[in-house]
PDB file of C-alpha atoms in Angstrom:
ATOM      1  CA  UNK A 871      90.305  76.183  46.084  1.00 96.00           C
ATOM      2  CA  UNK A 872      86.552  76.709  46.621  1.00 98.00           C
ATOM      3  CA  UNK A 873      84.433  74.935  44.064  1.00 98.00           C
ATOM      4  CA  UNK A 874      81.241  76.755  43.172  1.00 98.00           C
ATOM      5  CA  UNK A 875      78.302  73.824  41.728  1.00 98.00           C
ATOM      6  CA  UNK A 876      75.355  75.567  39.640  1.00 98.00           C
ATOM      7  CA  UNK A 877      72.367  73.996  39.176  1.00 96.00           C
ATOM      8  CA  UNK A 878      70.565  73.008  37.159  1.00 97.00           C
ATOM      9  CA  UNK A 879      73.170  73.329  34.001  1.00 97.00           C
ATOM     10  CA  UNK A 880      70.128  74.823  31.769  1.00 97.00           C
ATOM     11  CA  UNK A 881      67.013  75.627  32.333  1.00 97.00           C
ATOM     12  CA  UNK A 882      64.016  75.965  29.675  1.00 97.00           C
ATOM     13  CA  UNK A 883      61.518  78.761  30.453  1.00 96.00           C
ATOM     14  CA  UNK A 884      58.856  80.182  28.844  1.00 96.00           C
ATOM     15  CA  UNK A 885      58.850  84.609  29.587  1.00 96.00           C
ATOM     16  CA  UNK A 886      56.905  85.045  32.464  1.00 96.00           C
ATOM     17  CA  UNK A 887      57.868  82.398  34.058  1.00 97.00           C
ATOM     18  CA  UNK A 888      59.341  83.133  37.946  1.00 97.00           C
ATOM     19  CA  UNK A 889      62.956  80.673  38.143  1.00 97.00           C
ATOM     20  CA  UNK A 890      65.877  80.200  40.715  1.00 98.00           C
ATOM     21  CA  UNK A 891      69.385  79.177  40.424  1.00 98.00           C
ATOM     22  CA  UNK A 892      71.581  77.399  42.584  1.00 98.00           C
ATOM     23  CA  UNK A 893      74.935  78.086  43.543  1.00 98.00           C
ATOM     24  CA  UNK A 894      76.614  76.166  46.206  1.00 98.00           C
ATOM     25  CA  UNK A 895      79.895  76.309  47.142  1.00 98.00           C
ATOM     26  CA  UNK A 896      82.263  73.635  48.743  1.00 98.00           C
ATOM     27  CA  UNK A 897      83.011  75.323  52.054  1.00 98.00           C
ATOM     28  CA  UNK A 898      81.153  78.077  53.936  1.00 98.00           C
ATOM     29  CA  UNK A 899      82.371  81.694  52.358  1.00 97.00           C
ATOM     30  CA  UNK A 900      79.674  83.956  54.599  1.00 97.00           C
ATOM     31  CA  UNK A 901      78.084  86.208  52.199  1.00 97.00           C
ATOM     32  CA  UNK A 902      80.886  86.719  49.381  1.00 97.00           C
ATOM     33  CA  UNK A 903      79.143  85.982  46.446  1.00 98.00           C
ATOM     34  CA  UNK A 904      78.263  87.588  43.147  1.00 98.00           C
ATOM     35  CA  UNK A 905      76.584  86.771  40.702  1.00 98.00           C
ATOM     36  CA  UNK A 906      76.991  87.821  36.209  1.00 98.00           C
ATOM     37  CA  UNK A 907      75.248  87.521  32.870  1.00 98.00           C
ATOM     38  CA  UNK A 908      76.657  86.926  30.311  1.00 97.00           C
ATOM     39  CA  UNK A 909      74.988  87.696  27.131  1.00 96.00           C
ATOM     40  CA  UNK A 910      76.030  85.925  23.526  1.00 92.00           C
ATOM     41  CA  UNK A 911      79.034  87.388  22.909  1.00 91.00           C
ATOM     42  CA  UNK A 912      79.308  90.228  25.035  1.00 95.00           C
ATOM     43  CA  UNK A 913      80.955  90.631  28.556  1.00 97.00           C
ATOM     44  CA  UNK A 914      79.397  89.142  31.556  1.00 97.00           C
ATOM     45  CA  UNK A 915      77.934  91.855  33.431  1.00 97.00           C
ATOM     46  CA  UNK A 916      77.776  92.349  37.383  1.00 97.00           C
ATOM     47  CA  UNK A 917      74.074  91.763  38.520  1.00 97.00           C
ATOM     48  CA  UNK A 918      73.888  90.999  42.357  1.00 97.00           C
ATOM     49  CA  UNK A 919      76.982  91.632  45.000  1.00 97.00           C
ATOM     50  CA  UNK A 920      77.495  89.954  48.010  1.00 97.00           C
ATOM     51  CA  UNK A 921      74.273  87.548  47.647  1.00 97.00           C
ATOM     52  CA  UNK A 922      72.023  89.828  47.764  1.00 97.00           C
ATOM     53  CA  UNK A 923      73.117  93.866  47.057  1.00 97.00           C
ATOM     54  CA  UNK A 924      71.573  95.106  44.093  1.00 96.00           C
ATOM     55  CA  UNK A 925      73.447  96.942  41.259  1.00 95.00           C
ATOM     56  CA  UNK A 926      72.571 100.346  40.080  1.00 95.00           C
ATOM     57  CA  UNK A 927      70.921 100.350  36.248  1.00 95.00           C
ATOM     58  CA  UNK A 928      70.034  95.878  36.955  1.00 97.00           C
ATOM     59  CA  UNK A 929      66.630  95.703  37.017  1.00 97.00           C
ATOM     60  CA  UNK A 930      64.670  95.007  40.309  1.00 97.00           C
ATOM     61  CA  UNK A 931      63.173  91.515  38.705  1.00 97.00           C
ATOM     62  CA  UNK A 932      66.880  90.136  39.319  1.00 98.00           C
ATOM     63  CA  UNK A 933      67.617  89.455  43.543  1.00 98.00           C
ATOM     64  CA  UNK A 934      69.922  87.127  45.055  1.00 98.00           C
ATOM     65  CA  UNK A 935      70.077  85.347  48.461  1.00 98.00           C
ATOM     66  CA  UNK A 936      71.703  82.773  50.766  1.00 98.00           C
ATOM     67  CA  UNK A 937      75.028  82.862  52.915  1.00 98.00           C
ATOM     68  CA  UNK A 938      77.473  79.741  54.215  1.00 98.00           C
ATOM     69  CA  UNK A 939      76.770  77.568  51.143  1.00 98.00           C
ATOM     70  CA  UNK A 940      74.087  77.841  49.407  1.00 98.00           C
ATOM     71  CA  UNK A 941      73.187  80.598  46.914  1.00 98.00           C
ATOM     72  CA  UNK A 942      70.092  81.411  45.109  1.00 98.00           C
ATOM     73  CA  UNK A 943      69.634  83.952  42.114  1.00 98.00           C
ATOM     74  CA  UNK A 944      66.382  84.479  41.381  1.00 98.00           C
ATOM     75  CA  UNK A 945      64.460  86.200  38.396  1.00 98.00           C
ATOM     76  CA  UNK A 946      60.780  87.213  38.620  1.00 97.00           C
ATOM     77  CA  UNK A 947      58.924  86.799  35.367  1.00 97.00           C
ATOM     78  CA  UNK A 948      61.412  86.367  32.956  1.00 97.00           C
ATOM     79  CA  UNK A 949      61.612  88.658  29.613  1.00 97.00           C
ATOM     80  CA  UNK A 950      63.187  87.375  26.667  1.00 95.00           C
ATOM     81  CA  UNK A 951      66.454  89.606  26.930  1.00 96.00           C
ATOM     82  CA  UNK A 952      67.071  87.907  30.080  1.00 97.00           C
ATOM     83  CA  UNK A 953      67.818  84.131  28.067  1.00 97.00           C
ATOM     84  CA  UNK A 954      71.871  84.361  28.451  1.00 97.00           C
ATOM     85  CA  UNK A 955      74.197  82.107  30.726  1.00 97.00           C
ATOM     86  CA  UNK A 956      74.434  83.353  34.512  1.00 98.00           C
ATOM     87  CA  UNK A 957      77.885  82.954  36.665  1.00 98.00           C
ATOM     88  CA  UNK A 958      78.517  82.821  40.208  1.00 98.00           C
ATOM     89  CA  UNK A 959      81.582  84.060  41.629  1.00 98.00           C
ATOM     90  CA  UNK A 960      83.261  83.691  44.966  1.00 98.00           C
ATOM     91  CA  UNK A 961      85.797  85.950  46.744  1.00 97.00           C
ATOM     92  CA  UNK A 962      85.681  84.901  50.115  1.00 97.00           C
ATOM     93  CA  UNK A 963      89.353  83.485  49.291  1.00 96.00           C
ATOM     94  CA  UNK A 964      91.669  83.484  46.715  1.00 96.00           C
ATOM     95  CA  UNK A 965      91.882  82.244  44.125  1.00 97.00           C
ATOM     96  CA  UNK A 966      88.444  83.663  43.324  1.00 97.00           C
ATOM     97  CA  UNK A 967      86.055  81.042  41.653  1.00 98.00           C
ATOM     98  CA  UNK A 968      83.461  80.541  39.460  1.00 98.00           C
ATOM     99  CA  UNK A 969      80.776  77.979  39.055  1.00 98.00           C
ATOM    100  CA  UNK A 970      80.271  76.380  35.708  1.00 98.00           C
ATOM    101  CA  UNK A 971      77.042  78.051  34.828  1.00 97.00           C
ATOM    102  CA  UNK A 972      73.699  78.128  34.547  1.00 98.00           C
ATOM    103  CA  UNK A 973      72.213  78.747  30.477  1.00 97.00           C
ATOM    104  CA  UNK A 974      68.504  79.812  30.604  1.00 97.00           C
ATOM    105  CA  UNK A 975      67.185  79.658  27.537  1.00 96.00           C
ATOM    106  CA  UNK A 976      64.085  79.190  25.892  1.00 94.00           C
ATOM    107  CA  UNK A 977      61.352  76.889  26.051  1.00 91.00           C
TER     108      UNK A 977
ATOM    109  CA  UNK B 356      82.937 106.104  31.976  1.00 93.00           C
ATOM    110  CA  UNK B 357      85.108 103.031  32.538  1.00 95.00           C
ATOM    111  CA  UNK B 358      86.284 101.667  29.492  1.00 97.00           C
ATOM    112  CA  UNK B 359      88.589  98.611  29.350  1.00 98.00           C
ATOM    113  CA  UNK B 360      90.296  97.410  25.997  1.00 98.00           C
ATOM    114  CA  UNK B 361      92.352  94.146  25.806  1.00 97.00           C
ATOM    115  CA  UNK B 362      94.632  94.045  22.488  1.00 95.00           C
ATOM    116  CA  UNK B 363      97.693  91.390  21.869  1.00 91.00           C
ATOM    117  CA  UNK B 364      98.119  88.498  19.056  1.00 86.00           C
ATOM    118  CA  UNK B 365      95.179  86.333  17.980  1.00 89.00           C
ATOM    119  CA  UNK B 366      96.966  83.344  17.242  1.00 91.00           C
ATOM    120  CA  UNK B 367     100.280  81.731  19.411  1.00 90.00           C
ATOM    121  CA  UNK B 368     102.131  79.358  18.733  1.00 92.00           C
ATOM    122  CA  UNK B 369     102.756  76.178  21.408  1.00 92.00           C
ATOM    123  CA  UNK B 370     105.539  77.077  23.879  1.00 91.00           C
ATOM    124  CA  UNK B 371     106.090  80.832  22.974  1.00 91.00           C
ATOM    125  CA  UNK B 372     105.293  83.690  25.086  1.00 90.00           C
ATOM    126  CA  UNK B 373     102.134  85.543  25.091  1.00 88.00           C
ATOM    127  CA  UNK B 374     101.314  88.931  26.168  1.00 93.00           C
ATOM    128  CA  UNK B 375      98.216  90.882  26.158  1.00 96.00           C
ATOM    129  CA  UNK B 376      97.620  95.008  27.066  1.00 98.00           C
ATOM    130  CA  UNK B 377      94.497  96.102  28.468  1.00 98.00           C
ATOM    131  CA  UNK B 378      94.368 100.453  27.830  1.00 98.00           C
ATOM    132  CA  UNK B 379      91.836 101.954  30.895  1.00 98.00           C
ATOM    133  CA  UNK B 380      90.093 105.250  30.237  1.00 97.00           C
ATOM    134  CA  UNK B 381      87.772 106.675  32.761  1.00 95.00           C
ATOM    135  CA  UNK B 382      89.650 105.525  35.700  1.00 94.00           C
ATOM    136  CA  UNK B 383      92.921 105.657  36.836  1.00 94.00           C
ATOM    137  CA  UNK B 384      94.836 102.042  37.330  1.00 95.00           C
ATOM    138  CA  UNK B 385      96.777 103.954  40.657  1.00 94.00           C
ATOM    139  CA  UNK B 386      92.948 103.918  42.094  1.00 92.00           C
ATOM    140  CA  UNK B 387      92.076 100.118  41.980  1.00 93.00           C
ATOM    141  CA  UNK B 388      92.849  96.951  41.826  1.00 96.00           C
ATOM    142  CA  UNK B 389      93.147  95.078  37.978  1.00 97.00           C
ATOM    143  CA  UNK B 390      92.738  91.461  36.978  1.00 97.00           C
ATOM    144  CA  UNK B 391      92.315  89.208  34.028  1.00 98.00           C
ATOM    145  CA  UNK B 392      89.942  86.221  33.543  1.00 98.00           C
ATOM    146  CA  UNK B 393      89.925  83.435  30.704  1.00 98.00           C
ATOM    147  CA  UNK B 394      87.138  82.442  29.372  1.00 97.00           C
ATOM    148  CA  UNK B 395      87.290  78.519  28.082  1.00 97.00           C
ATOM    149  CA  UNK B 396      85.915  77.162  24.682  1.00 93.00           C
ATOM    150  CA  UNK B 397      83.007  75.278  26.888  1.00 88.00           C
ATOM    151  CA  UNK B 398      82.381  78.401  29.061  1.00 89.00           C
ATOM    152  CA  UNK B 399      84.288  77.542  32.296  1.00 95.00           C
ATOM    153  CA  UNK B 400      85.810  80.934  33.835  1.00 97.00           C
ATOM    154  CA  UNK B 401      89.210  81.149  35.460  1.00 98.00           C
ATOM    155  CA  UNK B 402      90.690  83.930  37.521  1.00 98.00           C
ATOM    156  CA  UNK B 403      94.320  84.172  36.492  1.00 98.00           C
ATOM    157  CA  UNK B 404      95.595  86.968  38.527  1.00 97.00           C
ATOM    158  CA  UNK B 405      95.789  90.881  39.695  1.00 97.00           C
ATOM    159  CA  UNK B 406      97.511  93.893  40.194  1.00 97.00           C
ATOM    160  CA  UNK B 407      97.068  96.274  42.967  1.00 96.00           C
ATOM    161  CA  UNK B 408      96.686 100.031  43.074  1.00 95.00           C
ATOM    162  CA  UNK B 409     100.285 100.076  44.273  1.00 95.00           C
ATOM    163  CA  UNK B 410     102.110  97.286  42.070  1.00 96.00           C
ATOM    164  CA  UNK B 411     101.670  94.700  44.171  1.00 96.00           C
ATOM    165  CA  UNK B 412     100.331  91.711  42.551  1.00 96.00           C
ATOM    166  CA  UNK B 413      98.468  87.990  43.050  1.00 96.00           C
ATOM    167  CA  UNK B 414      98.358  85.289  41.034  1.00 97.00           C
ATOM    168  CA  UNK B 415      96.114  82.043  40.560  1.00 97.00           C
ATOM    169  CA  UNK B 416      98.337  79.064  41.852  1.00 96.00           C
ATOM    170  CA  UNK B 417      97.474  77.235  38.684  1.00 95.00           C
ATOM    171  CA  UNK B 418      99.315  79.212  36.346  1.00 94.00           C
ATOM    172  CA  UNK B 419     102.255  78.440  38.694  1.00 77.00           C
ATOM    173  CA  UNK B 420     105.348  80.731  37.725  1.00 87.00           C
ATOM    174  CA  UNK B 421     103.947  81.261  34.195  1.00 95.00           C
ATOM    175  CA  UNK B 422     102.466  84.541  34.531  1.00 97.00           C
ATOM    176  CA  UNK B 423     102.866  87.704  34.731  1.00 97.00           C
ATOM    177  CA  UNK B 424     101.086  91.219  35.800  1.00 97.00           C
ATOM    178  CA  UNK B 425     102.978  94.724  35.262  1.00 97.00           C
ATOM    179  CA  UNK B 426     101.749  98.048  34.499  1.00 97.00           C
ATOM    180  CA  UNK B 427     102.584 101.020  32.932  1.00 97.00           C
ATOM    181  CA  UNK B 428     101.280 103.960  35.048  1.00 97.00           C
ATOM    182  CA  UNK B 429     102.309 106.649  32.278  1.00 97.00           C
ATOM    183  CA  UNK B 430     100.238 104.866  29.760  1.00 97.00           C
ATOM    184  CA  UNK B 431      97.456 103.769  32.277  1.00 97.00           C
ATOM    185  CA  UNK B 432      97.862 100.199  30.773  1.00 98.00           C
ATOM    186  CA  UNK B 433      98.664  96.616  32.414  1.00 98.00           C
ATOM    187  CA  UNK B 434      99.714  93.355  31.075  1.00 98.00           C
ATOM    188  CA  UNK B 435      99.837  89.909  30.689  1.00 98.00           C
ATOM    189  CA  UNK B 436     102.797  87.951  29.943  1.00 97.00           C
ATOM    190  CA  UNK B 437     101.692  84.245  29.538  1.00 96.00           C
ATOM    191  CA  UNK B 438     104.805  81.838  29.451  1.00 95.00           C
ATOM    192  CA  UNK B 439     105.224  78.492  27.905  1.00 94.00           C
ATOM    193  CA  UNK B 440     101.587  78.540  26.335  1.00 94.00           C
ATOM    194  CA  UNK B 441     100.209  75.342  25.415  1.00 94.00           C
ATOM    195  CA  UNK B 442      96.653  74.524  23.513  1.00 95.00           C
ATOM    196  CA  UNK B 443      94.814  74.898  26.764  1.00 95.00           C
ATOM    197  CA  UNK B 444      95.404  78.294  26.908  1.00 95.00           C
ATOM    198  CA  UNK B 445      93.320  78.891  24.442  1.00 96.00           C
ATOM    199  CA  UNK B 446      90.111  80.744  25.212  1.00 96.00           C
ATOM    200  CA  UNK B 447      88.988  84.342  25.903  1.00 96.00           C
ATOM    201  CA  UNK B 448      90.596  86.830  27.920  1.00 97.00           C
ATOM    202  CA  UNK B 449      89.151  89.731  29.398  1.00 98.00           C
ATOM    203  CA  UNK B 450      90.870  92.447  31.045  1.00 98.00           C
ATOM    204  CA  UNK B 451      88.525  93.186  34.317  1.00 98.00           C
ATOM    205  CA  UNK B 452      88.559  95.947  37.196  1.00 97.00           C
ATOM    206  CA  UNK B 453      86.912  95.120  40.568  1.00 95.00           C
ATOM    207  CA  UNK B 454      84.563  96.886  42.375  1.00 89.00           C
ATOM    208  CA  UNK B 455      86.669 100.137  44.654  1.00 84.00           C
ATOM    209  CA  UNK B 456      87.537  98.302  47.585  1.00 81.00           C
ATOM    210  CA  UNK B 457      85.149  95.228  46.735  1.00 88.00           C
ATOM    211  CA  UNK B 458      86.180  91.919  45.372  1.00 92.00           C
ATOM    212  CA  UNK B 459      83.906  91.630  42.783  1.00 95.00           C
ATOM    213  CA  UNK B 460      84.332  92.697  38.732  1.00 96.00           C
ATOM    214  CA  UNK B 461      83.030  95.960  37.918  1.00 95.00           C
ATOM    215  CA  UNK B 462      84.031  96.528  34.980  1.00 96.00           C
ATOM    216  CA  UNK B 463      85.049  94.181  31.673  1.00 98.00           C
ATOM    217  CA  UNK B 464      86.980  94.515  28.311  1.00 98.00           C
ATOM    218  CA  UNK B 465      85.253  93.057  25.556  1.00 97.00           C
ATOM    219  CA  UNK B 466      87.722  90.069  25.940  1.00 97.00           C
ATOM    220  CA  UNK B 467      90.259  88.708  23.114  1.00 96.00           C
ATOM    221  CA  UNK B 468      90.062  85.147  21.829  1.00 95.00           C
ATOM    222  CA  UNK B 469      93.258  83.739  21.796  1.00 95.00           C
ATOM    223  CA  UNK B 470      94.228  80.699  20.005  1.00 95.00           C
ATOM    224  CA  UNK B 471      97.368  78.489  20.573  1.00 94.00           C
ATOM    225  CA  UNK B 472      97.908  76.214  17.515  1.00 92.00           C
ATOM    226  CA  UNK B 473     101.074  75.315  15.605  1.00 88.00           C
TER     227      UNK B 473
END
């Protein structure tokens, strides 16, 4: 199976602030990423396909990048409904993956 | 819209069989493919398996031979039969549907805890 790592595990932000998250994954897997939030409970929600597609109704502060293995999901200027945990998924092969997470939360 | 909607038993019992039904509006299960996903007490995620526009399904080679994916076309509904459950299968399970032709989830029940104690 593909192992997915996030890092860092959490990360304390204060709104405004500009972060990335890391997703690497144990073997090359091209561009076949995604990546969710997932809001106390509620659903995770798609937010970036393939690395780097954007989703209809996320908005445009949320953008991914990276192929082979290493992943980046980056947020410009955090606002406070953004502080939920974020998932990346693989499905370059199955079974499909995800990493542990990354909770942002609140400085 | 697509609306997904798990429903089954809150509570199992160790060893004894447990199924879930996930009821699609907005989109018929003949059109896509149909998965569920577990959601651990300690928020680790697990794929556990799909079911194809046509029947044909896939499963996560963890669960071994203790699962199950059917439909029912009629009621635009599919299933999971879990078999031989033991305390770590308890978590949250969402019912998902992947992206039309994509391998990514779309779309998301608003998942079902399910607890295995005696």
């Amino acid at each position: 199976d593909i192992v997915l790592t996030q890092s860092p595990a959490t990360l304390s932000v204060t709104p405004g602030e500009s972060v990335s998250l890391s997703c690497r994954a144990s073997q090359g897997i091209s561009t076949d990423i995604h990546w969710y939030q997932q809001k106390s409970n509620e659903s995770p929600r798609l937010l970036i396909k393939y690395a780097s597609q954007s989703i209809s109704g996320i908005p445009s502060r949320f953008s991914g990048s990276g192929s082979g293995t290493d992943f980046t999901l980056s947020i410009n200027r955090v606002e406070s409904e953004d502080f939920s945990v974020y998932y990346c998924q693989q499905s370059y092969s199955l079974p499909h993956t995800f990493g542990a997470g990354t909770k942002l939360e609140l400085k | 819209e697509v609306q997904l909607q798990e429903s089954g038993p809150g509570l199992v019992k160790p060893s004894q069989s447990r199924s879930l039904t996930c009821s699609v509006t907005g989109y018929s299960i003949t059109s896509n493919y149909w998965g569920w996903i577990r959601k651990f007490p300690g928020n680790k995620m697990e794929w556990m398996g799909y079911i194809s526009y046509s029947g044909s399904t896939s499963y996560n080679p963890s669960l071994k031979s203790r699962i199950s994916i059917t439909r029912d076309t009629s009621k635009n509904q599919f299933f999971l039969q879990l078999n031989s459950v033991t305390t770590e299968d308890t978590a949250t399970y969402y019912c998902v549907g992947y992206g039309y032709n994509y391998w990514y989830f779309d779309f998301w029940g608003p998942g079902t805890m399910v607890t295995v104690s005696s």
